[in-house]
Short mmCIF file of C-alpha atoms in Angstrom, two decimals:
data_model
loop_
_atom_site.label_atom_id
_atom_site.label_comp_id
_atom_site.label_asym_id
_atom_site.label_seq_id
_atom_site.Cartn_x
_atom_site.Cartn_y
_atom_site.Cartn_z
CA GLN I 1 -39.71 -54.90 75.06
CA VAL I 2 -38.06 -52.28 72.88
CA GLN I 3 -40.35 -50.50 70.51
CA LEU I 4 -39.57 -47.92 67.87
CA VAL I 5 -42.42 -45.91 66.42
CA GLU I 6 -41.99 -43.64 63.43
CA SER I 7 -44.26 -40.74 62.61
CA GLY I 8 -44.34 -37.68 60.41
CA GLY I 9 -44.61 -39.29 57.01
CA GLY I 10 -47.03 -38.07 54.40
CA SER I 11 -47.46 -36.73 50.90
CA VAL I 12 -45.67 -33.56 49.80
CA GLN I 13 -44.71 -31.74 46.62
CA ALA I 14 -41.19 -31.73 45.26
CA GLY I 15 -39.05 -29.11 46.97
CA GLU I 16 -40.94 -29.27 50.25
CA SER I 17 -39.73 -30.57 53.60
CA LEU I 18 -40.80 -33.16 56.14
CA ARG I 19 -39.58 -34.07 59.59
CA LEU I 20 -39.82 -37.66 60.65
CA SER I 21 -39.80 -38.67 64.30
CA CYS I 22 -38.80 -41.93 65.92
CA THR I 23 -39.66 -42.57 69.53
CA ILE I 24 -37.97 -45.44 71.36
CA SER I 25 -39.41 -47.09 74.44
CA GLY I 26 -38.50 -50.04 76.60
CA TYR I 27 -34.75 -49.59 76.21
CA THR I 28 -33.84 -50.66 79.72
CA TRP I 29 -30.11 -51.15 79.12
CA SER I 30 -29.49 -47.47 79.50
CA THR I 31 -30.52 -44.95 82.12
CA THR I 32 -31.21 -42.51 79.31
CA ASN I 33 -33.70 -44.92 77.72
CA MET I 34 -31.95 -44.30 74.43
CA ALA I 35 -29.93 -46.74 72.40
CA PRO I 36 -26.31 -45.81 71.66
CA VAL I 37 -26.94 -45.82 67.92
CA MET I 38 -30.01 -44.62 66.08
CA ALA I 39 -30.42 -44.65 62.33
CA TRP I 40 -32.81 -44.03 59.50
CA PHE I 41 -33.22 -46.31 56.52
CA ARG I 42 -35.61 -46.26 53.61
CA GLN I 43 -36.93 -48.68 51.04
CA ARG I 44 -37.94 -47.25 47.71
CA PRO I 45 -40.41 -49.14 45.51
CA GLY I 46 -38.76 -52.16 43.94
CA GLN I 47 -35.45 -51.54 45.68
CA GLU I 48 -33.60 -52.87 48.69
CA ARG I 49 -33.58 -51.03 51.96
CA GLU I 50 -30.79 -48.47 52.19
CA ALA I 51 -29.18 -46.60 55.04
CA LEU I 52 -29.64 -42.83 55.11
CA ALA I 53 -28.19 -41.53 58.36
CA ALA I 54 -26.95 -42.68 61.72
CA LEU I 55 -26.39 -40.93 65.01
CA TYR I 56 -24.14 -41.98 67.87
CA THR I 57 -26.27 -40.68 70.73
CA ARG I 58 -23.47 -40.89 73.31
CA GLY I 59 -21.09 -38.59 71.47
CA GLY I 60 -23.16 -36.85 68.83
CA SER I 61 -21.33 -38.13 65.75
CA SER I 62 -23.48 -38.51 62.69
CA PHE I 63 -23.01 -40.10 59.30
CA TYR I 64 -24.95 -39.74 56.08
CA ALA I 65 -25.35 -41.50 52.80
CA ALA I 66 -24.05 -39.50 49.87
CA SER I 67 -27.52 -39.44 48.34
CA VAL I 68 -28.96 -37.38 51.20
CA GLU I 69 -26.01 -35.53 52.72
CA GLY I 70 -26.71 -31.82 52.78
CA ARG I 71 -30.48 -32.34 52.48
CA PHE I 72 -31.27 -34.63 55.43
CA THR I 73 -30.30 -34.11 59.06
CA ILE I 74 -30.51 -36.62 61.89
CA SER I 75 -30.82 -35.26 65.41
CA GLN I 76 -31.88 -36.18 68.90
CA GLY I 77 -34.81 -34.52 70.56
CA HIS I 78 -34.78 -32.73 73.89
CA THR I 79 -36.76 -35.56 75.44
CA LYS I 80 -33.79 -37.80 74.57
CA ASN I 81 -35.90 -40.78 73.59
CA THR I 82 -36.78 -39.30 70.22
CA VAL I 83 -34.71 -39.02 67.08
CA PHE I 84 -35.64 -36.88 64.11
CA LEU I 85 -34.88 -36.92 60.42
CA GLN I 86 -35.29 -33.50 58.88
CA MET I 87 -35.70 -33.88 55.14
CA ASN I 88 -35.38 -30.82 52.92
CA ARG I 89 -35.68 -30.28 49.17
CA LEU I 90 -37.55 -33.52 48.74
CA ALA I 91 -37.75 -35.04 45.28
CA PRO I 92 -39.89 -37.80 43.78
CA GLY I 93 -36.91 -40.13 44.12
CA ASP I 94 -37.25 -39.81 47.90
CA THR I 95 -40.59 -41.60 47.81
CA ALA I 96 -40.17 -44.61 50.09
CA ILE I 97 -41.05 -46.23 53.36
CA TYR I 98 -38.77 -44.78 56.01
CA TYR I 99 -37.62 -46.92 58.92
CA CYS I 100 -36.01 -46.12 62.23
CA ALA I 101 -33.53 -48.55 63.77
CA SER I 102 -31.52 -48.79 66.98
CA GLY I 103 -28.23 -50.48 67.72
CA ARG I 104 -26.24 -51.32 70.85
CA SER I 105 -22.73 -50.78 69.52
CA TRP I 106 -21.29 -47.94 67.54
CA ASP I 107 -19.10 -48.77 64.58
CA SER I 108 -18.38 -45.84 62.32
CA GLN I 109 -17.16 -48.19 59.58
CA ARG I 110 -20.35 -50.22 59.55
CA TRP I 111 -23.01 -47.64 60.32
CA ALA I 112 -24.84 -48.40 57.07
CA HIS I 113 -25.00 -52.16 57.65
CA GLU I 114 -28.37 -53.46 58.76
CA GLY I 115 -26.66 -56.08 60.92
CA LEU I 116 -25.51 -53.34 63.29
CA TYR I 117 -29.11 -52.70 64.35
CA ASN I 118 -31.14 -54.78 66.76
CA PHE I 119 -34.56 -53.18 66.68
CA TRP I 120 -36.65 -51.67 63.91
CA GLY I 121 -39.80 -49.65 63.60
CA ARG I 122 -42.60 -50.56 61.23
CA GLY I 123 -41.94 -47.63 58.93
CA THR I 124 -43.72 -44.53 57.75
CA GLN I 125 -44.61 -43.75 54.15
CA VAL I 126 -43.24 -40.66 52.44
CA THR I 127 -44.58 -39.78 49.01
CA VAL I 128 -43.16 -36.91 46.97
CA SER I 129 -44.94 -35.81 43.84
CA SER I 130 -43.59 -33.63 41.08
#
């Protein structure tokens, strides 16, 4: 059974940074134990879940939402079954529950669509105060 577990959330002041981690386990379709596509989403209070960043783990391509490009960076860890989201210059508007997701097929045109992803973590809370 595939499981994604997020960690690294917390409460910070505006302007500070956080690094979220997502560890995937049980992905038996690949010898690397890593899904081809990993992504981060968030859901802000009262809003729908939105895509932030996606990483094609086979080739290294990454995509970002305009709202976070230049501030957030998605990357794969050395252990290969972990993906990070480095978040810099956080603002109160970044307060949300952050989710990790994995997908089996890469589609650069649809990377922000939830339907591309098969498995989801339970989320980690990030709170940014002014």
